[in-house]
Amino acid sequence: MKTKQIIYLMTIMGLLAIASCKKESLLNQSPPTALSQASYWHTASDLQNYANNFYNFSDVFPLYTSFSSLGIYSVDDNSDNMVPQTPSARLNGQYTVASNSTYADWTEIYDVNYFLANYTKVNATASSVAPYVGEAYFFRAMLYFNGVITSGALPWINRPLNVTDTAFIYSPRLSRTVVVDSIINDLNKAIANLPTKSAAQSQRVYKEYAEGYLARVCLYEGTWEKYHANDVFGVAGQNGAAFLQLAATTANTVITSGVYQLDNVGAANGYFNLFNQSSYTSSKEVMFWGAFNTQTGIVTYWQNYFQFGSTGTNNDGLSKALVDDYLCTDGNPTSLSPLYQGDDSLAHIFANRDPRLRQSVFYYGDQVVTNGPPSAPTVLFTYPSLVGGYACTTGFQIRKGLNTTYGQSSGNGLGGTDGVIYMRYAEILLIYAEARAELGLATQSDIDMTINKLRDRVGMPHLNIAAIPTDPKWAFPSLSPLINEIRRERRIELACEGYRLNDIFRWAAAPTLIVGKQPLGAMVKQFLTVVPTLVVGTNIYVNAQGYIEPYAKVTSMAAGYQFNVNRDYLYPLPLQQITINPKITQNPGW
């Protein structure tokens, strides 16, 4: 396709994206259908209507319906936390180069740039314009950060292109440090323009959330530059320290703002009950979330989460590796604690463990469905759904995110109304602790106001940085005990919420956690008497030690995941993009 045709297509697609969206919830509203220079840019309402479209960008605020029947709690299927029925092509080194697609959301970036090029035409007070300008900068930052995560370095396009902008059209990829600096600049502009949470409209981005997102970006890039410094994905002359310092500073700004605190501290099943609420309006912890939306007689989006207990889940399960990482109630790992009763049964595995484990995995007698049709009994969990449709792959069947009310399960009707969480204050605490530890600056006071706050919620012992026991099973023995324990805490607190793959990649940890690994589940012997159709070697397979091995019959997994550490940390760029612009070079290894 010729360059002129491509630019026109981008322009048309951008305008159509603005004009054609359905009028749904705030996250799915759209600007007016008729958009022109002469008729549109007049009032602050015009800006609001245009900015509504940003919330509908597909890769920014995905809803449950963007995922499987476990909603957002299946996103960790792409990591070592969960084991889907089919191995991840990316983890197994099987991803291929596409011939015709894109490597960033250029149409959506165009939409934002078009707004930023025209908003000054509006005749309105600065205070009425500022929130929507802040939103534009925020969303452009999000779109570019998504591109950095998946593709690495990018061209930086900060205006709506036309056919005469050849310098931009044929621009090369900038250093990822420069791109991230530009993302940070956009976020700082967003923070300067956005209202505080107390002054913001419901379900619109606001200052403190943008600060939290800035901390997320800086932690990601700081650790990426630090741990990839000596491989093909590193950034010349950079060690990540500046980004890590900004991550710590910004996270601390959010912490000391006093706007947030953890929910359900000390409450029974407090951790479990974080993830099954229809509204988080009153939450002190959930920083941004997406609401279910209905119109009279019409379901616009249903929250696609269902569990059938012992008759079905989503063809996946939690990994043994994740389950093994939960501490015992004395604060020691299973390798050291006298409280650990072994892993020959779910009862022994769950005994004396961090309560977050028990609140994340189904156990015998748990409620699966309540409030069913008249006279229908409460459905209780009797055993993992190890065979048949929607089977659990590991024996560790996910419970996190479950709402037991009959009408809240999409398997029983139109679907539930649970909100979708996009950022929790818990993440900010973890960002601050990790950034400070990576800089070698973490103090006991830092840990007390972060990691130990998370442990207080579930009644776990505090982490004492002067007396961390040496765990012989630490994944990162070459790193400090504190970094190992902060990484463990992050894995446990954020399990199945979609963070794990990015963590593995920014730590350059695939050689330790992925390469050659064969995901495992629970010991199968305990299930043979309770799952009547289970036959080892026929419909379930185990390793020599008797642990469920879901990929035992997958030929490509015979030697474990075949992730290529010199290639697979980034996706390849589509061949068409490189053909159109020869200055766009391919990612390493592709």
PDB file of N, CA and C in Angstrom, residues 173-258:
ATOM      1  N   ARG A 173      12.563   4.399  14.856  1.00  0.00           N
ATOM      2  CA  ARG A 173      12.227   4.148  16.256  1.00  0.00           C
ATOM      3  C   ARG A 173      13.212   4.913  17.136  1.00  0.00           C
ATOM      4  N   LEU A 174      12.693   5.574  18.150  1.00  0.00           N
ATOM      5  CA  LEU A 174      13.554   6.257  19.097  1.00  0.00           C
ATOM      6  C   LEU A 174      14.025   5.287  20.167  1.00  0.00           C
ATOM      7  N   SER A 175      15.059   5.653  20.875  1.00  0.00           N
ATOM      8  CA  SER A 175      15.472   4.860  22.026  1.00  0.00           C
ATOM      9  C   SER A 175      14.293   4.708  22.974  1.00  0.00           C
ATOM     10  N   ARG A 176      14.139   3.522  23.573  1.00  0.00           N
ATOM     11  CA  ARG A 176      13.000   3.324  24.464  1.00  0.00           C
ATOM     12  C   ARG A 176      13.080   4.269  25.658  1.00  0.00           C
ATOM     13  N   THR A 177      14.276   4.670  26.073  1.00  0.00           N
ATOM     14  CA  THR A 177      14.393   5.644  27.150  1.00  0.00           C
ATOM     15  C   THR A 177      13.767   6.972  26.753  1.00  0.00           C
ATOM     16  N   VAL A 178      14.004   7.400  25.500  1.00  0.00           N
ATOM     17  CA  VAL A 178      13.423   8.642  25.015  1.00  0.00           C
ATOM     18  C   VAL A 178      11.905   8.528  24.948  1.00  0.00           C
ATOM     19  N   VAL A 179      11.411   7.383  24.483  1.00  0.00           N
ATOM     20  CA  VAL A 179       9.963   7.179  24.399  1.00  0.00           C
ATOM     21  C   VAL A 179       9.347   7.214  25.796  1.00  0.00           C
ATOM     22  N   VAL A 180       9.977   6.534  26.755  1.00  0.00           N
ATOM     23  CA  VAL A 180       9.439   6.528  28.120  1.00  0.00           C
ATOM     24  C   VAL A 180       9.527   7.920  28.735  1.00  0.00           C
ATOM     25  N   ASP A 181      10.596   8.651  28.453  1.00  0.00           N
ATOM     26  CA  ASP A 181      10.665  10.050  28.912  1.00  0.00           C
ATOM     27  C   ASP A 181       9.481  10.850  28.365  1.00  0.00           C
ATOM     28  N   SER A 182       9.114  10.599  27.121  1.00  0.00           N
ATOM     29  CA  SER A 182       7.981  11.296  26.520  1.00  0.00           C
ATOM     30  C   SER A 182       6.669  10.869  27.171  1.00  0.00           C
ATOM     31  N   ILE A 183       6.557   9.582  27.504  1.00  0.00           N
ATOM     32  CA  ILE A 183       5.377   9.089  28.221  1.00  0.00           C
ATOM     33  C   ILE A 183       5.274   9.785  29.585  1.00  0.00           C
ATOM     34  N   ILE A 184       6.392   9.883  30.274  1.00  0.00           N
ATOM     35  CA  ILE A 184       6.403  10.543  31.576  1.00  0.00           C
ATOM     36  C   ILE A 184       6.022  12.013  31.444  1.00  0.00           C
ATOM     37  N   ASN A 185       6.501  12.666  30.393  1.00  0.00           N
ATOM     38  CA  ASN A 185       6.144  14.059  30.148  1.00  0.00           C
ATOM     39  C   ASN A 185       4.635  14.204  29.949  1.00  0.00           C
ATOM     40  N   ASP A 186       4.048  13.263  29.181  1.00  0.00           N
ATOM     41  CA  ASP A 186       2.598  13.295  29.005  1.00  0.00           C
ATOM     42  C   ASP A 186       1.870  13.091  30.329  1.00  0.00           C
ATOM     43  N   LEU A 187       2.351  12.172  31.133  1.00  0.00           N
ATOM     44  CA  LEU A 187       1.693  11.909  32.418  1.00  0.00           C
ATOM     45  C   LEU A 187       1.822  13.109  33.355  1.00  0.00           C
ATOM     46  N   ASN A 188       2.954  13.781  33.323  1.00  0.00           N
ATOM     47  CA  ASN A 188       3.093  14.981  34.147  1.00  0.00           C
ATOM     48  C   ASN A 188       2.114  16.076  33.698  1.00  0.00           C
ATOM     49  N   LYS A 189       1.908  16.196  32.394  1.00  0.00           N
ATOM     50  CA  LYS A 189       0.921  17.153  31.897  1.00  0.00           C
ATOM     51  C   LYS A 189      -0.494  16.727  32.314  1.00  0.00           C
ATOM     52  N   ALA A 190      -0.730  15.433  32.282  1.00  0.00           N
ATOM     53  CA  ALA A 190      -2.037  14.937  32.730  1.00  0.00           C
ATOM     54  C   ALA A 190      -2.257  15.265  34.200  1.00  0.00           C
ATOM     55  N   ILE A 191      -1.253  14.992  35.020  1.00  0.00           N
ATOM     56  CA  ILE A 191      -1.357  15.246  36.459  1.00  0.00           C
ATOM     57  C   ILE A 191      -1.610  16.736  36.730  1.00  0.00           C
ATOM     58  N   ALA A 192      -0.960  17.590  35.953  1.00  0.00           N
ATOM     59  CA  ALA A 192      -1.112  19.036  36.148  1.00  0.00           C
ATOM     60  C   ALA A 192      -2.507  19.524  35.776  1.00  0.00           C
ATOM     61  N   ASN A 193      -3.196  18.817  34.881  1.00  0.00           N
ATOM     62  CA  ASN A 193      -4.495  19.273  34.393  1.00  0.00           C
ATOM     63  C   ASN A 193      -5.687  18.552  35.012  1.00  0.00           C
ATOM     64  N   LEU A 194      -5.489  17.327  35.453  1.00  0.00           N
ATOM     65  CA  LEU A 194      -6.609  16.536  35.949  1.00  0.00           C
ATOM     66  C   LEU A 194      -7.065  17.009  37.325  1.00  0.00           C
ATOM     67  N   PRO A 195      -8.351  16.883  37.622  1.00  0.00           N
ATOM     68  CA  PRO A 195      -8.840  17.195  38.966  1.00  0.00           C
ATOM     69  C   PRO A 195      -8.426  16.107  39.949  1.00  0.00           C
ATOM     70  N   THR A 196      -8.450  16.424  41.223  1.00  0.00           N
ATOM     71  CA  THR A 196      -8.199  15.411  42.245  1.00  0.00           C
ATOM     72  C   THR A 196      -9.366  14.431  42.283  1.00  0.00           C
ATOM     73  N   LYS A 197      -9.165  13.321  42.956  1.00  0.00           N
ATOM     74  CA  LYS A 197     -10.228  12.326  43.041  1.00  0.00           C
ATOM     75  C   LYS A 197     -11.499  12.921  43.627  1.00  0.00           C
ATOM     76  N   SER A 198     -11.364  13.744  44.645  1.00  0.00           N
ATOM     77  CA  SER A 198     -12.536  14.301  45.314  1.00  0.00           C
ATOM     78  C   SER A 198     -13.330  15.239  44.415  1.00  0.00           C
ATOM     79  N   ALA A 199     -12.680  15.815  43.412  1.00  0.00           N
ATOM     80  CA  ALA A 199     -13.345  16.769  42.529  1.00  0.00           C
ATOM     81  C   ALA A 199     -13.719  16.179  41.182  1.00  0.00           C
ATOM     82  N   ALA A 200     -13.249  14.967  40.887  1.00  0.00           N
ATOM     83  CA  ALA A 200     -13.445  14.382  39.557  1.00  0.00           C
ATOM     84  C   ALA A 200     -14.833  13.782  39.406  1.00  0.00           C
ATOM     85  N   GLN A 201     -15.299  13.734  38.158  1.00  0.00           N
ATOM     86  CA  GLN A 201     -16.533  13.028  37.861  1.00  0.00           C
ATOM     87  C   GLN A 201     -16.313  11.528  38.048  1.00  0.00           C
ATOM     88  N   SER A 202     -17.349  10.842  38.482  1.00  0.00           N
ATOM     89  CA  SER A 202     -17.262   9.400  38.672  1.00  0.00           C
ATOM     90  C   SER A 202     -16.865   8.707  37.376  1.00  0.00           C
ATOM     91  N   GLN A 203     -15.960   7.746  37.481  1.00  0.00           N
ATOM     92  CA  GLN A 203     -15.524   6.917  36.358  1.00  0.00           C
ATOM     93  C   GLN A 203     -14.700   7.670  35.318  1.00  0.00           C
ATOM     94  N   ARG A 204     -14.181   8.847  35.675  1.00  0.00           N
ATOM     95  CA  ARG A 204     -13.235   9.542  34.798  1.00  0.00           C
ATOM     96  C   ARG A 204     -11.887   9.567  35.506  1.00  0.00           C
ATOM     97  N   VAL A 205     -10.802   9.548  34.716  1.00  0.00           N
ATOM     98  CA  VAL A 205      -9.471   9.536  35.301  1.00  0.00           C
ATOM     99  C   VAL A 205      -9.220  10.840  36.057  1.00  0.00           C
ATOM    100  N   TYR A 206      -8.350  10.753  37.035  1.00  0.00           N
ATOM    101  CA  TYR A 206      -8.106  11.893  37.910  1.00  0.00           C
ATOM    102  C   TYR A 206      -6.638  11.892  38.336  1.00  0.00           C
ATOM    103  N   LYS A 207      -6.239  12.936  39.055  1.00  0.00           N
ATOM    104  CA  LYS A 207      -4.838  13.203  39.351  1.00  0.00           C
ATOM    105  C   LYS A 207      -4.136  12.044  40.055  1.00  0.00           C
ATOM    106  N   GLU A 208      -4.678  11.586  41.174  1.00  0.00           N
ATOM    107  CA  GLU A 208      -3.976  10.577  41.964  1.00  0.00           C
ATOM    108  C   GLU A 208      -3.851   9.252  41.210  1.00  0.00           C
ATOM    109  N   TYR A 209      -4.837   8.915  40.398  1.00  0.00           N
ATOM    110  CA  TYR A 209      -4.725   7.716  39.576  1.00  0.00           C
ATOM    111  C   TYR A 209      -3.618   7.873  38.541  1.00  0.00           C
ATOM    112  N   ALA A 210      -3.525   9.049  37.936  1.00  0.00           N
ATOM    113  CA  ALA A 210      -2.450   9.302  36.976  1.00  0.00           C
ATOM    114  C   ALA A 210      -1.085   9.211  37.655  1.00  0.00           C
ATOM    115  N   GLU A 211      -0.996   9.675  38.898  1.00  0.00           N
ATOM    116  CA  GLU A 211       0.258   9.534  39.647  1.00  0.00           C
ATOM    117  C   GLU A 211       0.586   8.061  39.878  1.00  0.00           C
ATOM    118  N   GLY A 212      -0.429   7.278  40.210  1.00  0.00           N
ATOM    119  CA  GLY A 212      -0.207   5.846  40.383  1.00  0.00           C
ATOM    120  C   GLY A 212       0.252   5.188  39.099  1.00  0.00           C
ATOM    121  N   TYR A 213      -0.341   5.602  37.984  1.00  0.00           N
ATOM    122  CA  TYR A 213       0.056   5.035  36.690  1.00  0.00           C
ATOM    123  C   TYR A 213       1.482   5.438  36.345  1.00  0.00           C
ATOM    124  N   LEU A 214       1.870   6.662  36.673  1.00  0.00           N
ATOM    125  CA  LEU A 214       3.244   7.097  36.453  1.00  0.00           C
ATOM    126  C   LEU A 214       4.214   6.236  37.247  1.00  0.00           C
ATOM    127  N   ALA A 215       3.878   5.920  38.474  1.00  0.00           N
ATOM    128  CA  ALA A 215       4.732   5.046  39.284  1.00  0.00           C
ATOM    129  C   ALA A 215       4.861   3.668  38.643  1.00  0.00           C
ATOM    130  N   ARG A 216       3.759   3.152  38.084  1.00  0.00           N
ATOM    131  CA  ARG A 216       3.777   1.850  37.402  1.00  0.00           C
ATOM    132  C   ARG A 216       4.735   1.875  36.215  1.00  0.00           C
ATOM    133  N   VAL A 217       4.625   2.922  35.391  1.00  0.00           N
ATOM    134  CA  VAL A 217       5.487   3.060  34.221  1.00  0.00           C
ATOM    135  C   VAL A 217       6.956   3.102  34.631  1.00  0.00           C
ATOM    136  N   CYS A 218       7.274   3.899  35.640  1.00  0.00           N
ATOM    137  CA  CYS A 218       8.671   4.086  36.046  1.00  0.00           C
ATOM    138  C   CYS A 218       9.262   2.813  36.651  1.00  0.00           C
ATOM    139  N   LEU A 219       8.475   2.066  37.425  1.00  0.00           N
ATOM    140  CA  LEU A 219       8.990   0.803  37.966  1.00  0.00           C
ATOM    141  C   LEU A 219       9.288  -0.163  36.835  1.00  0.00           C
ATOM    142  N   TYR A 220       8.366  -0.246  35.880  1.00  0.00           N
ATOM    143  CA  TYR A 220       8.564  -1.163  34.751  1.00  0.00           C
ATOM    144  C   TYR A 220       9.859  -0.829  34.017  1.00  0.00           C
ATOM    145  N   GLU A 221      10.006   0.432  33.627  1.00  0.00           N
ATOM    146  CA  GLU A 221      11.160   0.782  32.805  1.00  0.00           C
ATOM    147  C   GLU A 221      12.451   0.756  33.606  1.00  0.00           C
ATOM    148  N   GLY A 222      12.387   1.157  34.874  1.00  0.00           N
ATOM    149  CA  GLY A 222      13.593   1.128  35.703  1.00  0.00           C
ATOM    150  C   GLY A 222      14.150  -0.265  35.866  1.00  0.00           C
ATOM    151  N   THR A 223      13.273  -1.236  36.143  1.00  0.00           N
ATOM    152  CA  THR A 223      13.750  -2.615  36.302  1.00  0.00           C
ATOM    153  C   THR A 223      14.103  -3.227  34.950  1.00  0.00           C
ATOM    154  N   TRP A 224      13.386  -2.851  33.893  1.00  0.00           N
ATOM    155  CA  TRP A 224      13.756  -3.352  32.554  1.00  0.00           C
ATOM    156  C   TRP A 224      15.184  -2.936  32.227  1.00  0.00           C
ATOM    157  N   GLU A 225      15.499  -1.652  32.398  1.00  0.00           N
ATOM    158  CA  GLU A 225      16.841  -1.182  32.067  1.00  0.00           C
ATOM    159  C   GLU A 225      17.899  -1.807  32.981  1.00  0.00           C
ATOM    160  N   LYS A 226      17.564  -2.029  34.230  1.00  0.00           N
ATOM    161  CA  LYS A 226      18.529  -2.612  35.160  1.00  0.00           C
ATOM    162  C   LYS A 226      18.834  -4.067  34.821  1.00  0.00           C
ATOM    163  N   TYR A 227      17.792  -4.856  34.603  1.00  0.00           N
ATOM    164  CA  TYR A 227      18.005  -6.302  34.447  1.00  0.00           C
ATOM    165  C   TYR A 227      18.266  -6.739  33.010  1.00  0.00           C
ATOM    166  N   HIS A 228      17.998  -5.870  32.048  1.00  0.00           N
ATOM    167  CA  HIS A 228      18.345  -6.173  30.657  1.00  0.00           C
ATOM    168  C   HIS A 228      19.607  -5.437  30.220  1.00  0.00           C
ATOM    169  N   ALA A 229      20.329  -4.858  31.155  1.00  0.00           N
ATOM    170  CA  ALA A 229      21.490  -4.023  30.810  1.00  0.00           C
ATOM    171  C   ALA A 229      22.535  -4.765  29.994  1.00  0.00           C
ATOM    172  N   ASN A 230      22.643  -6.073  30.177  1.00  0.00           N
ATOM    173  CA  ASN A 230      23.702  -6.829  29.507  1.00  0.00           C
ATOM    174  C   ASN A 230      23.180  -7.777  28.436  1.00  0.00           C
ATOM    175  N   ASP A 231      21.953  -7.530  27.966  1.00  0.00           N
ATOM    176  CA  ASP A 231      21.454  -8.366  26.875  1.00  0.00           C
ATOM    177  C   ASP A 231      21.016  -7.482  25.709  1.00  0.00           C
ATOM    178  N   VAL A 232      20.457  -8.100  24.674  1.00  0.00           N
ATOM    179  CA  VAL A 232      20.137  -7.372  23.448  1.00  0.00           C
ATOM    180  C   VAL A 232      18.975  -6.405  23.626  1.00  0.00           C
ATOM    181  N   PHE A 233      18.277  -6.483  24.757  1.00  0.00           N
ATOM    182  CA  PHE A 233      17.133  -5.609  25.004  1.00  0.00           C
ATOM    183  C   PHE A 233      17.491  -4.421  25.892  1.00  0.00           C
ATOM    184  N   GLY A 234      18.742  -4.309  26.289  1.00  0.00           N
ATOM    185  CA  GLY A 234      19.157  -3.226  27.154  1.00  0.00           C
ATOM    186  C   GLY A 234      19.214  -1.890  26.418  1.00  0.00           C
ATOM    187  N   VAL A 235      19.318  -0.828  27.214  1.00  0.00           N
ATOM    188  CA  VAL A 235      19.411   0.523  26.668  1.00  0.00           C
ATOM    189  C   VAL A 235      20.805   1.046  26.975  1.00  0.00           C
ATOM    190  N   ALA A 236      21.555   1.354  25.924  1.00  0.00           N
ATOM    191  CA  ALA A 236      22.955   1.761  26.083  1.00  0.00           C
ATOM    192  C   ALA A 236      23.089   2.928  27.057  1.00  0.00           C
ATOM    193  N   GLY A 237      23.990   2.777  28.016  1.00  0.00           N
ATOM    194  CA  GLY A 237      24.292   3.845  28.956  1.00  0.00           C
ATOM    195  C   GLY A 237      23.273   4.040  30.061  1.00  0.00           C
ATOM    196  N   GLN A 238      22.261   3.162  30.160  1.00  0.00           N
ATOM    197  CA  GLN A 238      21.205   3.317  31.161  1.00  0.00           C
ATOM    198  C   GLN A 238      21.209   2.142  32.134  1.00  0.00           C
ATOM    199  N   ASN A 239      20.965   2.447  33.410  1.00  0.00           N
ATOM    200  CA  ASN A 239      20.876   1.381  34.413  1.00  0.00           C
ATOM    201  C   ASN A 239      19.545   1.380  35.160  1.00  0.00           C
ATOM    202  N   GLY A 240      18.635   2.250  34.750  1.00  0.00           N
ATOM    203  CA  GLY A 240      17.296   2.276  35.328  1.00  0.00           C
ATOM    204  C   GLY A 240      17.153   3.057  36.616  1.00  0.00           C
ATOM    205  N   ALA A 241      18.249   3.540  37.189  1.00  0.00           N
ATOM    206  CA  ALA A 241      18.196   4.171  38.509  1.00  0.00           C
ATOM    207  C   ALA A 241      17.294   5.397  38.537  1.00  0.00           C
ATOM    208  N   ALA A 242      17.357   6.219  37.486  1.00  0.00           N
ATOM    209  CA  ALA A 242      16.542   7.437  37.465  1.00  0.00           C
ATOM    210  C   ALA A 242      15.056   7.102  37.457  1.00  0.00           C
ATOM    211  N   PHE A 243      14.679   6.096  36.673  1.00  0.00           N
ATOM    212  CA  PHE A 243      13.275   5.698  36.650  1.00  0.00           C
ATOM    213  C   PHE A 243      12.849   5.100  37.983  1.00  0.00           C
ATOM    214  N   LEU A 244      13.719   4.303  38.593  1.00  0.00           N
ATOM    215  CA  LEU A 244      13.377   3.702  39.883  1.00  0.00           C
ATOM    216  C   LEU A 244      13.190   4.769  40.954  1.00  0.00           C
ATOM    217  N   GLN A 245      14.034   5.794  40.927  1.00  0.00           N
ATOM    218  CA  GLN A 245      13.882   6.870  41.897  1.00  0.00           C
ATOM    219  C   GLN A 245      12.557   7.591  41.696  1.00  0.00           C
ATOM    220  N   LEU A 246      12.194   7.837  40.435  1.00  0.00           N
ATOM    221  CA  LEU A 246      10.926   8.499  40.170  1.00  0.00           C
ATOM    222  C   LEU A 246       9.749   7.609  40.550  1.00  0.00           C
ATOM    223  N   ALA A 247       9.894   6.300  40.355  1.00  0.00           N
ATOM    224  CA  ALA A 247       8.837   5.373  40.776  1.00  0.00           C
ATOM    225  C   ALA A 247       8.616   5.469  42.280  1.00  0.00           C
ATOM    226  N   ALA A 248       9.708   5.464  43.038  1.00  0.00           N
ATOM    227  CA  ALA A 248       9.593   5.553  44.493  1.00  0.00           C
ATOM    228  C   ALA A 248       9.001   6.888  44.919  1.00  0.00           C
ATOM    229  N   THR A 249       9.491   7.973  44.324  1.00  0.00           N
ATOM    230  CA  THR A 249       9.009   9.308  44.689  1.00  0.00           C
ATOM    231  C   THR A 249       7.524   9.465  44.391  1.00  0.00           C
ATOM    232  N   THR A 250       7.104   9.013  43.214  1.00  0.00           N
ATOM    233  CA  THR A 250       5.709   9.171  42.817  1.00  0.00           C
ATOM    234  C   THR A 250       4.791   8.279  43.639  1.00  0.00           C
ATOM    235  N   ALA A 251       5.220   7.032  43.879  1.00  0.00           N
ATOM    236  CA  ALA A 251       4.420   6.143  44.723  1.00  0.00           C
ATOM    237  C   ALA A 251       4.268   6.730  46.120  1.00  0.00           C
ATOM    238  N   ASN A 252       5.345   7.325  46.632  1.00  0.00           N
ATOM    239  CA  ASN A 252       5.277   7.931  47.957  1.00  0.00           C
ATOM    240  C   ASN A 252       4.323   9.119  47.967  1.00  0.00           C
ATOM    241  N   THR A 253       4.259   9.856  46.865  1.00  0.00           N
ATOM    242  CA  THR A 253       3.304  10.958  46.762  1.00  0.00           C
ATOM    243  C   THR A 253       1.873  10.446  46.906  1.00  0.00           C
ATOM    244  N   VAL A 254       1.580   9.320  46.253  1.00  0.00           N
ATOM    245  CA  VAL A 254       0.251   8.725  46.360  1.00  0.00           C
ATOM    246  C   VAL A 254      -0.005   8.245  47.788  1.00  0.00           C
ATOM    247  N   ILE A 255       0.997   7.604  48.375  1.00  0.00           N
ATOM    248  CA  ILE A 255       0.835   7.067  49.735  1.00  0.00           C
ATOM    249  C   ILE A 255       0.571   8.182  50.742  1.00  0.00           C
ATOM    250  N   THR A 256       1.363   9.235  50.657  1.00  0.00           N
ATOM    251  CA  THR A 256       1.254  10.320  51.643  1.00  0.00           C
ATOM    252  C   THR A 256       0.105  11.278  51.351  1.00  0.00           C
ATOM    253  N   SER A 257      -0.583  11.100  50.213  1.00  0.00           N
ATOM    254  CA  SER A 257      -1.730  11.954  49.908  1.00  0.00           C
ATOM    255  C   SER A 257      -2.870  11.732  50.886  1.00  0.00           C
ATOM    256  N   GLY A 258      -2.905  10.539  51.492  1.00  0.00           N
ATOM    257  CA  GLY A 258      -3.973  10.217  52.418  1.00  0.00           C
ATOM    258  C   GLY A 258      -5.289   9.868  51.762  1.00  0.00           C
TER     259      GLY A 258
END
